Every structure is written in C-alpha cells, then in structure tokens.
CSV table of C-alpha atoms in Angstrom, one decimal:
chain,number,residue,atom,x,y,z
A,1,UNK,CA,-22.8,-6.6,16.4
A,2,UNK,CA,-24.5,-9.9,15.8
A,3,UNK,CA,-23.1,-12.9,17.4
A,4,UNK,CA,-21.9,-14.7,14.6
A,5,UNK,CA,-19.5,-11.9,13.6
A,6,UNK,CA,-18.3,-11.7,17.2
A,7,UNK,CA,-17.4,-15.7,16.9
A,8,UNK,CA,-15.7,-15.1,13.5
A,9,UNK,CA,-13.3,-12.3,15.4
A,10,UNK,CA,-12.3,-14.6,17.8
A,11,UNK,CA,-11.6,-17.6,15.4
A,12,UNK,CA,-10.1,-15.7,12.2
A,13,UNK,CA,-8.9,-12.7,13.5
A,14,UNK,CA,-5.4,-13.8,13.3
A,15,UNK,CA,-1.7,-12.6,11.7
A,16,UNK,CA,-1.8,-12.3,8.1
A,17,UNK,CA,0.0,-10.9,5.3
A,18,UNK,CA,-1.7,-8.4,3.6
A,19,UNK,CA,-0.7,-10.1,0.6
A,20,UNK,CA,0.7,-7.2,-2.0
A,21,UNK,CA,2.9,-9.9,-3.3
A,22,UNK,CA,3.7,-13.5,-3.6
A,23,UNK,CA,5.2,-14.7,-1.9
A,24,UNK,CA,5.4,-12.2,0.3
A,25,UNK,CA,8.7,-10.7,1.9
A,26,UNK,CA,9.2,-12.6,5.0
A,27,UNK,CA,9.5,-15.7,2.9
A,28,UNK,CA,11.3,-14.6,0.2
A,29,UNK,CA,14.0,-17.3,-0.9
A,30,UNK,CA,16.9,-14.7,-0.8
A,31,UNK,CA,19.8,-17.4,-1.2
A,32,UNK,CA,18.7,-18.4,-4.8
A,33,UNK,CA,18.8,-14.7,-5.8
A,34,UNK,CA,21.7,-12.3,-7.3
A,35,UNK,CA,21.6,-8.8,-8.1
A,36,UNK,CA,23.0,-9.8,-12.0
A,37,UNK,CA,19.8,-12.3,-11.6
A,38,UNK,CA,18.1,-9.7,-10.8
A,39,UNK,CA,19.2,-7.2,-13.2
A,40,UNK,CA,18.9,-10.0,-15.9
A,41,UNK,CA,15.0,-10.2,-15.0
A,42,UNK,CA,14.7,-6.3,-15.4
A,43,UNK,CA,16.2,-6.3,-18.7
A,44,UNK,CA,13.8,-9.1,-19.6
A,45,UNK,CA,11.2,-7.4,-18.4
A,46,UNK,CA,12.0,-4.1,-19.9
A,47,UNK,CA,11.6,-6.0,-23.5
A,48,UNK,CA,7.7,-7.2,-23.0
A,49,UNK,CA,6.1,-3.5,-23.6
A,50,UNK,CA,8.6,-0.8,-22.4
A,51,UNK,CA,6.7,0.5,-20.1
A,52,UNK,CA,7.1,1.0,-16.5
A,53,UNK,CA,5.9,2.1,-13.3
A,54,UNK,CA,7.9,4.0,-10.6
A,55,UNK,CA,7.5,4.2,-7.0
A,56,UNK,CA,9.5,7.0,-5.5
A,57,UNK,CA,10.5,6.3,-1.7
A,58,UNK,CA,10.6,9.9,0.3
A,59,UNK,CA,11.3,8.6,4.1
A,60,UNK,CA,11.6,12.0,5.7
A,61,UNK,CA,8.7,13.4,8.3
A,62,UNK,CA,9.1,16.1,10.8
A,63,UNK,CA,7.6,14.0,13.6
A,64,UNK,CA,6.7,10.1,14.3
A,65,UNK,CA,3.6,8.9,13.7
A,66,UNK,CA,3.6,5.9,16.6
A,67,UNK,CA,0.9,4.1,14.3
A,68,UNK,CA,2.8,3.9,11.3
A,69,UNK,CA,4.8,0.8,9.9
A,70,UNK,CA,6.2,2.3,6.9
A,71,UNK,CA,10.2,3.3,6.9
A,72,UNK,CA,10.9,6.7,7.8
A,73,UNK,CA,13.3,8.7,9.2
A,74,UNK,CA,12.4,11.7,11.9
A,75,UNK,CA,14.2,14.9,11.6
A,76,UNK,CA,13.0,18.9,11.5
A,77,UNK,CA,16.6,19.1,9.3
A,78,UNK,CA,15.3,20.3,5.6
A,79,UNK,CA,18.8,20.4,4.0
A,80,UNK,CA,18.3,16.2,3.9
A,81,UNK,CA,15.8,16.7,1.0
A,82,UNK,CA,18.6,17.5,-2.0
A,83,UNK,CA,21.4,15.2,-1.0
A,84,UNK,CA,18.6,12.4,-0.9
A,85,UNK,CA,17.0,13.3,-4.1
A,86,UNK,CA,20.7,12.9,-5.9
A,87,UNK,CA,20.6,9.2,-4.6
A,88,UNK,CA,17.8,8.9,-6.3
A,89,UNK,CA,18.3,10.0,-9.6
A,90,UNK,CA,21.6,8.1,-9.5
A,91,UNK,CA,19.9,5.0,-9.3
A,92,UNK,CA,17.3,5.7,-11.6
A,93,UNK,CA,20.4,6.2,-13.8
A,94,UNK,CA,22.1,3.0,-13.3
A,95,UNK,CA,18.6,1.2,-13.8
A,96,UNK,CA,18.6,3.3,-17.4
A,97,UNK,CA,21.7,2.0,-18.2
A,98,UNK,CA,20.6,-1.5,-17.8
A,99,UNK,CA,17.5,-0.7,-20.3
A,100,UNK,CA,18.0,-1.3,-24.4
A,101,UNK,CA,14.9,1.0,-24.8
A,102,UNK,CA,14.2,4.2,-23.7
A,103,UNK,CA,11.2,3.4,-21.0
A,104,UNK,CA,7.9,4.9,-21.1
A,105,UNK,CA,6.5,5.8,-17.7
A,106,UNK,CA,2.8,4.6,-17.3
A,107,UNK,CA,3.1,5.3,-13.4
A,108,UNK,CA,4.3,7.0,-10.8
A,109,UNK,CA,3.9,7.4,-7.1
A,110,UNK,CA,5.8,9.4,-4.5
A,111,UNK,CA,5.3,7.7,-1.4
A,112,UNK,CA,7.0,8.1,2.5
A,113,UNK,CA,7.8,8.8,4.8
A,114,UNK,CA,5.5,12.0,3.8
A,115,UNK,CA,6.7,13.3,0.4
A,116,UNK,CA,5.2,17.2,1.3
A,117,UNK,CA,8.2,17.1,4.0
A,118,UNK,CA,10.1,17.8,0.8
A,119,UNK,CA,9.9,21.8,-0.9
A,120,UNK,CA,7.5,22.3,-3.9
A,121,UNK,CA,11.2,23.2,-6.0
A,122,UNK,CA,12.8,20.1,-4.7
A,123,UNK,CA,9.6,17.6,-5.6
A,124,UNK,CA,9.4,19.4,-9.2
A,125,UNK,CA,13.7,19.3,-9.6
A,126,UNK,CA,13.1,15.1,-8.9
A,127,UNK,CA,9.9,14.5,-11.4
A,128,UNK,CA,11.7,16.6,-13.8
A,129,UNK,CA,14.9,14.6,-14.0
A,130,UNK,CA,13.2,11.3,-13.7
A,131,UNK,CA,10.8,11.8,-16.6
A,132,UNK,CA,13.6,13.7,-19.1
A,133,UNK,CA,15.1,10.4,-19.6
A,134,UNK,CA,11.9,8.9,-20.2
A,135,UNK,CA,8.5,9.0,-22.3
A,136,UNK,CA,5.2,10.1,-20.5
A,137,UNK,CA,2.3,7.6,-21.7
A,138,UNK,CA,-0.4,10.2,-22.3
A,139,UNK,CA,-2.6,8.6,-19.9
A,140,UNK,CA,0.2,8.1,-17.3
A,141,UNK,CA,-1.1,8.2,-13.9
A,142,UNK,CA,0.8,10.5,-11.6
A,143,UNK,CA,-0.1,10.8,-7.3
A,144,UNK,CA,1.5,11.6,-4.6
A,145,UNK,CA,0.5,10.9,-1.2
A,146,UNK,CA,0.8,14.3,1.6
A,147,UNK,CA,0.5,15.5,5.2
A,148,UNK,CA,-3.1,17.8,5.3
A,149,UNK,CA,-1.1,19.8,7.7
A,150,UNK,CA,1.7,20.7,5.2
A,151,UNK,CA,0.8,20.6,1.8
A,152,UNK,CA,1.0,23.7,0.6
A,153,UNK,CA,-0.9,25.6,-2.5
A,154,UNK,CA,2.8,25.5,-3.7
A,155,UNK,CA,3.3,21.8,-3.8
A,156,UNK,CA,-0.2,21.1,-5.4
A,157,UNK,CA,0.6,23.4,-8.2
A,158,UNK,CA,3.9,22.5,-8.8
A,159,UNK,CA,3.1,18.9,-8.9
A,160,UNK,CA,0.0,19.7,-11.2
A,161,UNK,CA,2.2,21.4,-14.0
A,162,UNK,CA,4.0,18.1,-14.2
A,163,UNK,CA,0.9,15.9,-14.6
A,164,UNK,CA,0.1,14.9,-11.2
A,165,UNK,CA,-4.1,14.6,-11.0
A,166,UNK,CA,-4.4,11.9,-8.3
A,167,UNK,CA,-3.4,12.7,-4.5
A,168,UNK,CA,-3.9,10.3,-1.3
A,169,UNK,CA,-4.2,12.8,1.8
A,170,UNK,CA,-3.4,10.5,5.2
A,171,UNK,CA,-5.9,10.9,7.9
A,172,UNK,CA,-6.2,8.2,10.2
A,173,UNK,CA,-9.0,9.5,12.3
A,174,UNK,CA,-10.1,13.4,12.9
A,175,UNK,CA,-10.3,13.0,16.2
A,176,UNK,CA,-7.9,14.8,18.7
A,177,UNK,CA,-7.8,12.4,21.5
A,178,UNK,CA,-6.9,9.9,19.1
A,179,UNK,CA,-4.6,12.0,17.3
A,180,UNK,CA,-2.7,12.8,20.2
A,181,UNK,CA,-2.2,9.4,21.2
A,182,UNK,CA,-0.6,8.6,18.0
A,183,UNK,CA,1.1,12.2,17.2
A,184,UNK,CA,-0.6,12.8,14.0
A,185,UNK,CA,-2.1,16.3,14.2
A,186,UNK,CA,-4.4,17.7,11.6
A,187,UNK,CA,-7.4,20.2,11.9
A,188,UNK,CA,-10.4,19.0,9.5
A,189,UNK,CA,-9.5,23.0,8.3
A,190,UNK,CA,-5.7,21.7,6.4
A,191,UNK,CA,-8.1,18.8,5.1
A,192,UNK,CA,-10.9,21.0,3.7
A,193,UNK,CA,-8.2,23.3,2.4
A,194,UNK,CA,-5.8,21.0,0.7
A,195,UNK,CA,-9.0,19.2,-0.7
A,196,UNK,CA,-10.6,22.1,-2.1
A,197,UNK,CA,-7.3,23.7,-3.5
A,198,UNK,CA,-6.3,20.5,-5.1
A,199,UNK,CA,-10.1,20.3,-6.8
A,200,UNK,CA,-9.2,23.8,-8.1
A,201,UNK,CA,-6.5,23.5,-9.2
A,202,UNK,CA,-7.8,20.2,-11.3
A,203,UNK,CA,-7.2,17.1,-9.1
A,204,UNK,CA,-8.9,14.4,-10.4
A,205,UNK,CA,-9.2,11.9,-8.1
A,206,UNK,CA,-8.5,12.6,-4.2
A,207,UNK,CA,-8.3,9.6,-1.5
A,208,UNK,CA,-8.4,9.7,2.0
A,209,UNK,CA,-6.9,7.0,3.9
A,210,UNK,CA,-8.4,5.9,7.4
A,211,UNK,CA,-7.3,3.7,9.7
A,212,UNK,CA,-9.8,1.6,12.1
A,213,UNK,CA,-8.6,-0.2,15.3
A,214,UNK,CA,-6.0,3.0,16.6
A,215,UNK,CA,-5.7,3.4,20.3
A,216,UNK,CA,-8.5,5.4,21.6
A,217,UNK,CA,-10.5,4.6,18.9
A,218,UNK,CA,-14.4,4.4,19.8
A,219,UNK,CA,-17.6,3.2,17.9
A,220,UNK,CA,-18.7,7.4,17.8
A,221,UNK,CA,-15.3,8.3,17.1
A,222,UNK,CA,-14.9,5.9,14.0
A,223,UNK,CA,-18.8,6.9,13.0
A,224,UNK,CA,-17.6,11.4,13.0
A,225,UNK,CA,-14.8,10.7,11.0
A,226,UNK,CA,-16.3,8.8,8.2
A,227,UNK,CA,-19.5,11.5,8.1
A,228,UNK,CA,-16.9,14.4,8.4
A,229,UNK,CA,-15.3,12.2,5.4
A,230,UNK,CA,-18.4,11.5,3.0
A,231,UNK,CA,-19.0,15.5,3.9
A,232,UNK,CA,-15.7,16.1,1.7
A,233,UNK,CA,-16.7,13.8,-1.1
A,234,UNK,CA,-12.9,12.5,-1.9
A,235,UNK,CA,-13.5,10.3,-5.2
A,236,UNK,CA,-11.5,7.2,-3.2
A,237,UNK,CA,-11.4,6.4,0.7
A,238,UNK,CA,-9.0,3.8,1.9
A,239,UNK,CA,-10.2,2.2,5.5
A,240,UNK,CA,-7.7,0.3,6.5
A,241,UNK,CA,-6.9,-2.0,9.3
A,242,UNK,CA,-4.4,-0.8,12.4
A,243,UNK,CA,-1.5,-2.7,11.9
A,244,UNK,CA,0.1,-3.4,15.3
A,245,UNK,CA,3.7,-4.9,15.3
A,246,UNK,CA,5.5,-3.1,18.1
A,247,UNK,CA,8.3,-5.7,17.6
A,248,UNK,CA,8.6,-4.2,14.2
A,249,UNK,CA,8.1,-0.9,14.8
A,250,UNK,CA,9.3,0.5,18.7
A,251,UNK,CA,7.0,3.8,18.4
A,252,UNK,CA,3.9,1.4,19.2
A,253,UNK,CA,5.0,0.8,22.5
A,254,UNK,CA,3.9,4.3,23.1
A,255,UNK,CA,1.0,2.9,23.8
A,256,UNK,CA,-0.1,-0.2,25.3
A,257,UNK,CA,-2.6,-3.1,23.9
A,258,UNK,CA,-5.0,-2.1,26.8
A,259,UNK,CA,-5.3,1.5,24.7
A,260,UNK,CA,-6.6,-0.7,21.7
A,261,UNK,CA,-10.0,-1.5,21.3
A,262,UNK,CA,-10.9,-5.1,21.3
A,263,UNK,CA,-10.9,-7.6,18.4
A,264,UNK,CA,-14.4,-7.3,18.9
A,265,UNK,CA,-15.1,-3.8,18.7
A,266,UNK,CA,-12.7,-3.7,15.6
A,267,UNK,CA,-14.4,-5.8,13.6
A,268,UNK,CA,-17.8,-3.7,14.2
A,269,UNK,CA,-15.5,-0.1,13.8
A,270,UNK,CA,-15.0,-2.0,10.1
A,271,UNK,CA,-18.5,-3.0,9.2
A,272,UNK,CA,-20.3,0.4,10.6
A,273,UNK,CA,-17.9,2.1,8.5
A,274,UNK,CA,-18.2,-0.2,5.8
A,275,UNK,CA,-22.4,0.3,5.8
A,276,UNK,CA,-21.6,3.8,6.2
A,277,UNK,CA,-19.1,4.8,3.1
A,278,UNK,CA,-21.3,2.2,0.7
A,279,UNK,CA,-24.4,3.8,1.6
A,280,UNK,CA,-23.0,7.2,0.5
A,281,UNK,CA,-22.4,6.2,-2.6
A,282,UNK,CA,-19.1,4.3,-3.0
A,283,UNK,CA,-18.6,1.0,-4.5
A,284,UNK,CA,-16.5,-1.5,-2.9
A,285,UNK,CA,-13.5,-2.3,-4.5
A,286,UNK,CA,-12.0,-4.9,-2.3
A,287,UNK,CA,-10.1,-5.4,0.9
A,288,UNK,CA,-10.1,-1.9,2.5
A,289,UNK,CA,-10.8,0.2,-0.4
A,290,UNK,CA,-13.7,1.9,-2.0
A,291,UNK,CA,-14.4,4.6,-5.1
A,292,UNK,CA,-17.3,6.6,-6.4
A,293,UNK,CA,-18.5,4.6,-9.5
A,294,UNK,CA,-17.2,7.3,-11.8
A,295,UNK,CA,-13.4,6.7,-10.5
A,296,UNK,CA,-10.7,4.4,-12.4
A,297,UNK,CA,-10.3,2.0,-9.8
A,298,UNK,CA,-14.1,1.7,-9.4
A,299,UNK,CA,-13.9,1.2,-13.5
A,300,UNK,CA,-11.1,-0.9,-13.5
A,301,UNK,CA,-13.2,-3.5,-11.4
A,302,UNK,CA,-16.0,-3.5,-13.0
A,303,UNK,CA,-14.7,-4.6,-15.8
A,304,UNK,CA,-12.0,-7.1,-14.4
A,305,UNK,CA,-8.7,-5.4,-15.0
A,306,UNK,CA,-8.2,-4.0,-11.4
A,307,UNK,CA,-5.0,-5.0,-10.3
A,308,UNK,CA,-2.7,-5.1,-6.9
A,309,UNK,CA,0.8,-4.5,-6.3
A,310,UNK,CA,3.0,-3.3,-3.7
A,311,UNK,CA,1.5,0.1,-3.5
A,312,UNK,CA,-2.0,-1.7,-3.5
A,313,UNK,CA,-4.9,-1.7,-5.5
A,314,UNK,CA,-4.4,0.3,-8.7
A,315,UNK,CA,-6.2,0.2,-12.6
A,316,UNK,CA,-2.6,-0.2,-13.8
A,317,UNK,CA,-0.5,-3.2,-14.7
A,318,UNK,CA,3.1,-2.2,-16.2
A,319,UNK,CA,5.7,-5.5,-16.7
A,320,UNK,CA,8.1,-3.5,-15.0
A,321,UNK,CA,7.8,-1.8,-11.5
A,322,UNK,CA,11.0,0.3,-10.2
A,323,UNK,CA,10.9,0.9,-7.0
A,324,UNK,CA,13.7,4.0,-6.2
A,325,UNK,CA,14.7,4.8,-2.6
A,326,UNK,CA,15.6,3.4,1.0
A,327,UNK,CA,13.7,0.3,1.0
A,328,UNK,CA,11.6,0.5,-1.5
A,329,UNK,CA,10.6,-2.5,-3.8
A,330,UNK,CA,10.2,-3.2,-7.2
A,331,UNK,CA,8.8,-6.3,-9.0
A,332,UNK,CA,9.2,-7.4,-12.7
A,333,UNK,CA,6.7,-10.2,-12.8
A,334,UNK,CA,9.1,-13.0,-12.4
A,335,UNK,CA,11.0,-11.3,-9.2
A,336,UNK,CA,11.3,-9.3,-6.5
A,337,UNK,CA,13.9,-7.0,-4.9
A,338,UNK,CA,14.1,-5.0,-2.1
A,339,UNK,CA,16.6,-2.1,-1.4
A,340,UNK,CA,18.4,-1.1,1.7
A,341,UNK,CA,16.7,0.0,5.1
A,342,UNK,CA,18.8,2.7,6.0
A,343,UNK,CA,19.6,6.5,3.9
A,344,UNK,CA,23.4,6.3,5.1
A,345,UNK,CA,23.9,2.3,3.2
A,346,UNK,CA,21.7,3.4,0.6
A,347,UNK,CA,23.1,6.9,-0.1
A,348,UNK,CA,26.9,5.0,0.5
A,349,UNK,CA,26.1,2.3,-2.2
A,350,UNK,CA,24.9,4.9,-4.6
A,351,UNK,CA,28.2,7.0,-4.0
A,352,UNK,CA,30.0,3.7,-4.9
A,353,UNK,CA,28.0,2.7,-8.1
A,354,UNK,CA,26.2,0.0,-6.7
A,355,UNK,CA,22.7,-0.9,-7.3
A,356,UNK,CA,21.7,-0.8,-3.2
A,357,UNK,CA,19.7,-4.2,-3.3
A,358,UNK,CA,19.6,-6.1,0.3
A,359,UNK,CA,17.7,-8.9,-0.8
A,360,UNK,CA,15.0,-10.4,-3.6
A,361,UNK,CA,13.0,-13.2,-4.9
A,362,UNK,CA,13.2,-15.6,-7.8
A,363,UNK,CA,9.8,-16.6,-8.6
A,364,UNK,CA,8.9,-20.6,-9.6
A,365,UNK,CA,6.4,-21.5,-11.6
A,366,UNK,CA,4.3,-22.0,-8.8
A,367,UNK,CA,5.0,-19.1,-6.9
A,368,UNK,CA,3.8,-17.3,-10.4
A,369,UNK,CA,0.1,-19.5,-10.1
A,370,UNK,CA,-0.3,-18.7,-6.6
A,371,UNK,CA,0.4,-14.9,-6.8
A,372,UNK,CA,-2.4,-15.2,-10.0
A,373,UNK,CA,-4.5,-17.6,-7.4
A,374,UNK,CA,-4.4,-14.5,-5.0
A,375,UNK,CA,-4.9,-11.6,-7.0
A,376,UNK,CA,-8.2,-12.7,-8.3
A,377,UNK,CA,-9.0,-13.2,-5.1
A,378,UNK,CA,-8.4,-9.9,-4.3
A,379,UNK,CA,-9.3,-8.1,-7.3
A,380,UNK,CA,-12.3,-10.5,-8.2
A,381,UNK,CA,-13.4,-12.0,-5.5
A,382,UNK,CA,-13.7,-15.2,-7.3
A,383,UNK,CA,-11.5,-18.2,-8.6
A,384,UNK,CA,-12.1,-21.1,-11.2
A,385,UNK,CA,-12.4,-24.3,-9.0
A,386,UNK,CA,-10.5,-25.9,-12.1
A,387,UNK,CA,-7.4,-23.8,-10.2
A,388,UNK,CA,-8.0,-25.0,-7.3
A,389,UNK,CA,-9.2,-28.7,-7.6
A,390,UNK,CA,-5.8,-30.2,-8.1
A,391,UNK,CA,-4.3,-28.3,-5.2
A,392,UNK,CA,-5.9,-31.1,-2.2
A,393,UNK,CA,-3.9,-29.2,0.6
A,394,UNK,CA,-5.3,-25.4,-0.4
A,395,UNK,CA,-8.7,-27.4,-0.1
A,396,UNK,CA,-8.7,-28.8,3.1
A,397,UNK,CA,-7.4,-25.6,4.5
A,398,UNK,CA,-10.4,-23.7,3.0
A,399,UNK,CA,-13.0,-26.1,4.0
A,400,UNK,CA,-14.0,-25.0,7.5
A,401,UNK,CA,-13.8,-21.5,5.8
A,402,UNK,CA,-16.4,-23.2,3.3
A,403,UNK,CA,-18.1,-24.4,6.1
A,404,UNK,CA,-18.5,-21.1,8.0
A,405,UNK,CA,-19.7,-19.7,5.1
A,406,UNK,CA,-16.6,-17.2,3.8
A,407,UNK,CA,-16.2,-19.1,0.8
A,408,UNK,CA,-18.8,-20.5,-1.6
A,409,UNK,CA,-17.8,-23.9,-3.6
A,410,UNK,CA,-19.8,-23.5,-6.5
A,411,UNK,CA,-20.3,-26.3,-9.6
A,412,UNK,CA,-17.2,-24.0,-11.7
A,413,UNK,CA,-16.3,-20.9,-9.6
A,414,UNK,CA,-14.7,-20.1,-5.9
A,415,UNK,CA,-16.7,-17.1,-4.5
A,416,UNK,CA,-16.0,-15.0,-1.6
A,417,UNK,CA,-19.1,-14.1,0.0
A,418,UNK,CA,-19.8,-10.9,1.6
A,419,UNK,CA,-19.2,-12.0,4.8
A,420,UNK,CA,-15.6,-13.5,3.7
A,421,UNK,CA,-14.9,-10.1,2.5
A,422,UNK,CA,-14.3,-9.1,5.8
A,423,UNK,CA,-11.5,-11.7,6.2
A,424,UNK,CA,-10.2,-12.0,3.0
A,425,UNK,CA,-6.4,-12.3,4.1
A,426,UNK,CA,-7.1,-15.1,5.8
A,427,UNK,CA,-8.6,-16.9,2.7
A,428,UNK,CA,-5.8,-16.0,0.6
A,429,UNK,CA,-3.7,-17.8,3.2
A,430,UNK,CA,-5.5,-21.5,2.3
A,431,UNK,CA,-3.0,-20.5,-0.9
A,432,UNK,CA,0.5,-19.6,0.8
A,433,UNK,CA,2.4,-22.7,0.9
A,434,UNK,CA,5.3,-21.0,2.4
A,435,UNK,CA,3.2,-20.0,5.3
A,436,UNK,CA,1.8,-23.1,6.0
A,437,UNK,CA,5.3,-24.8,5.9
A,438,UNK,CA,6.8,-22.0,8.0
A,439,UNK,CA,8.6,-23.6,11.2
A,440,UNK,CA,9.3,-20.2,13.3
A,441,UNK,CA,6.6,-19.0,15.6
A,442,UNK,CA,8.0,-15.4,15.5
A,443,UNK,CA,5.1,-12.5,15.0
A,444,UNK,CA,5.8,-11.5,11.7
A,445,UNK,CA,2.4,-9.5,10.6
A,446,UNK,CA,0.0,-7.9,11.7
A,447,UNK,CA,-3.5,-9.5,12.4
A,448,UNK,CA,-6.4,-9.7,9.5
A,449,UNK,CA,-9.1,-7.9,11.0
C-alpha cells in the first residue's frame, strides 16, 4: 500500500459515527423530548404523503456472532417467535390508532437479530397482519435480511408470495478460520443454495454483506472471499468496516486487539477489495456499498435521489419511518425515537398499552441543515460551498482535510475526492457540532476505517 495511504490510516483513522442520522444517537437531546411530542410529530408526518416505511426488529439468533453490534438476544428456544410477533403487531396497532389516514406502505425491512431464526408460517402470519391494515404501493420495496445457513426454500417462498424481491444474505468472510473466531458458520454450499433458490424463485435483487478488518482476517483471505463473491453475481455487495466496541458489546472480548489486523492492513483489506468488486462490474454507491448498474440503488444515484437512513443506503424516501420492535428506531423527518433495549420492558409496555419509547430527538432547524449537509455528502459526494461558507467553524475543521487532499474546495461546489471516499465519516464530522462540543472522552463508536 502506498505510503501516503499508510500516513492517512494513522492520522484519520479514528472513532466516528457512521452517520445514519443527525444528530446521531449518542447525542440526542432526550430531555427536550416527550412521547405525546413525539406522537404529535408522527401524526404530522403521517399528513405530508401517507406513506410510510417499516422496519421490523427480529432480535432472536440461535448463537452469538462475537462480531456483531446489533441487539440480539441468544436462545435455541423457538416458542419465543409468536409471543414476540404479538408485541409487535400491538404496537403497530397503537401507531394506527394515532394515524387519521389509512397508511400506505412504500417499505419494509425485516431486520435482527436474524429474521430466518423465525418459521416461514410465523414470518408470513406477521407481514400478513401488518399489511391488512395498510395499502401496498405497487412498487413497494419488500427485503429481508437471513442466515445462509438457515434460510430455507420455505422462508424464500413464503416471503415471495407476499411481495418480498430483495434479500441481504450476511456473510462476513467465507473463511473458516475466520469464521470460527467469530462463531459465524456458513459453507459457500447454504450461500450458492439460498442464492440460486431465491433467483428461482424471482428475487430481484440479492446483497451480500462483508465485513473487512475481523479477527484473523488476512490480505488472501479478504481477496477469496470477494472472488468467491463476484463468482455468485449478487446484484448489491455491502463491504463494510469491523466495528469494534467491546465496551458496547462484551462478545468482542472473545478476542483480543492483537487478533485484529492493523489499521494499516485494514485500510489496504478495503481498497484491494474496493479495486476488486469495481473492476467486476459494480458501481460505487458510497461509503461501503456497491450495485451492478442495472440495480435501484445504482439508479437511484445516478440520478441524485439515493437516500440514507437508519437501515442505510436505500432508493427510497417515505416522510414517515416506523420502526417496530426491541430497540428499533424510527424517524419522521423532524424527530427521532428509539424503543426499549430489552424483549421483557418491551413486551411489558406493550401488555400495558404503552408506546415502549426509551428515548428521542427533537430536531432544530439546524440539526435539519446539518443532517441535509451530511446526506449529500453521503449520497452525492458533493456540497454547494454557498452551504458551507457561512458555517466558519465546519471550515476550519475541514481545511487540513482540504489540504490533504480529501476534500476539493471548488469556485461553487464541495467535492469529495476519491481518496476522501475512503474516510468519508470523518468529513462528515467537520459538520457535527454536537461532536465537536462533546466534553466526555468515553469510546462511543467505532473507528472510520
């Protein structure tokens, strides 16, 4: 790896929110924020278009993946999935009941946790009851993110009949060393026969995610799972960036940092890879994320309407995004809420009536310029200097980034070049004004590269 890369590691590689929202949950201002606030919001929301997207929190997995950050709950128990799934729908009832129209779903996502942990009847007895309360937009994107290992024929056609075409299959790295470190265990065989099945059946767009920077992880390793990737031809791969927090998330320490592979050596896992998935064919779409030219999100950007949320990037944009389950989040434009971490509060909330809401966001005026500030810097790669020129503190924080060449200052436009793309967290960060007026020193993400 050339030596100016291996400088920028050292100098930029450093904690940074990923930045699906803004401002982003650590500094949410939660004492200026009530759920009849927030209900008040949704209604407003709920008024613009109608439509609305649903994210659908499934925490349950058999076993712990010690890489993952997401909230989940561990258990071989399958008579969880029903009881659960009631929850749900009882929220998604008292959020119906707060709605003067009836609201038309232009998304939704079943996310986890891994949502194949639950049966084929139980997924199709959930989408059922969330969408007979609703109308389908007829060009409603439906997905559904699953374990290679146990998503069955059943699940993908049971899905299928109820308008799922896109699935995200999570594979990390193919590698069995590196599996075993982290306790994810699939045979490239589950992800050729998932794949295949799904196209099939009539899939339309498939996604692998990878993950760069795992314990174990080498150069070669990194290089055979990307060709045994591109070999597959899924129409979306998502290479993402290991997210270590082992304050946040005990199963890390599993492991130890000496198991991880230098800052260094990440940032060449990333730009191999990078060379390696653009040179088969896929466009870049932005941080992490790349599509054959022929896919929606690849069409989306093309043509400026990609867009990023808290299940990140997407070719949709609904006024209203429910999120439904332990912890999951929703966001109606002007705020943000969160729902309770554990199944028992949230499923004794539920029992009670109550909307199970931890904590949210109100957003200011400027919060709503900043979060635009950072999405076109994320889904465009580029910024009118008119946007930024009266902002004199986002400007001195991006001039060395300027300087080092990860940010061009043209005569009307901010551009991120190609080699900022590779740090584009921390330029969105030259914008967080809650960051930079932060007074803990407490870890609280993960670092850019």
């Amino acid at each position: 790896m050339e030596k100016q890369l291996i400088n920028f590691a050292k100098k930029y590689n450093i904690a940074a929110p990923r930045y699906t929202s803004y401002p982003t949950v650590p500094y949410w201002v939660t004492t200026d924020w009530t759920t009849d606030q927030w209900l008040s919001a949704v209604q407003a929301a709920s008024h613009v278009t109608g439509e609305i997207s649903l994210y659908i929190h499934l925490p349950y997995c058999e076993r712990l993946c010690t890489y993952c950050g997401c909230n989940t709950r561990i258990t071989k128990n399958h008579s969880v999935e029903r009881p659960y799934i009631d929850s749900v729908l009882q929220e998604w009832q008292l959020y119906l009941a707060q709605l003067s129209v009836k609201p038309k779903i232009v998304d939704l996502h079943l996310g986890g946790g891994t949502p194949t942990f639950f049966s084929s009847e139980n997924l199709s007895y959930l989408v059922k009851e969330i969408v007979q309360y609703a109308h389908v937009d007829e060009h409603a994107a439906f997905s559904f993110e699953a374990h290679p290992a146990n998503t069955t024929r059943e699940h993908l056609q049971a899905l299928f009949a109820l308008g799922f075409r896109r699935l995200s299959l999570g594979i990390q790295d193919f590698d069995t060393e590196v599996q075993r470190i982290i306790n994810r265990k699939q045979s490239p065989a589950d992800v050729i026969r998932v794949t295949q099945e799904a196209r099939r059946i009539g899939y339309t767009s498939i996604n692998f995610d990878l993950i760069y920077g795992l314990p174990k992880q080498s150069l070669m390793r990194i290089k055979d799972t990307i060709q045994m990737t591109i070999a597959m031809h899924p129409d979306r791969i998502a290479f993402y960036s290991y997210a270590h927090v082992p304050w946040m998330k005990p199963g890390q320490r599993l492991y130890t940092e000496d198991d991880l592979p230098s800052d260094e050596a990440k940032l060449e896992f990333y730009h191999v890879g990078k060379e390696m998935i653009v040179n088969a064919g896929y466009m870049d779409i932005g941080m992490d994320h790349f599509a054959f030219p022929t896919d929606s999100l690849a069409l989306a950007a093309k043509v400026g309407k990609l867009h990023r949320n808290f299940m990140g990037y997407t070719d949709i944009r609904s006024s209203l995004l429910l999120g439904l389950g332990v912890s999951a989040i929703s966001d109606v434009g002007t705020a943000y809420a969160q729902n309770v971490k554990t199944v028992e509060e949230y499923r004794s909330m539920i029992e009670k009536g109550q909307f199970p809401l931890q904590k949210g966001h109100l957003q200011t005026e400027h919060d709503l310029s900043v979060k635009n500030q950072i999405l076109r810097l994320m889904c465009e790669g580029r910024l009118p200097l008119s946007e930024v020129q009266g902002s004199p503190g986002v400007l001195k924080r991006l001039n060395p980034l300027i300087v080092d060449g990860l940010v061009l200052l043209g005569a009307k436009e901010l551009i991120v070049t190609d080699l900022g793309k590779s740090f584009l967290r921390v330029i969105c960060m030259a914008f967080d004004e809650y960051h930079h007026a932060q007074t803990t020193n407490e870890p609280l993400f993960s670092k850019a590269v």
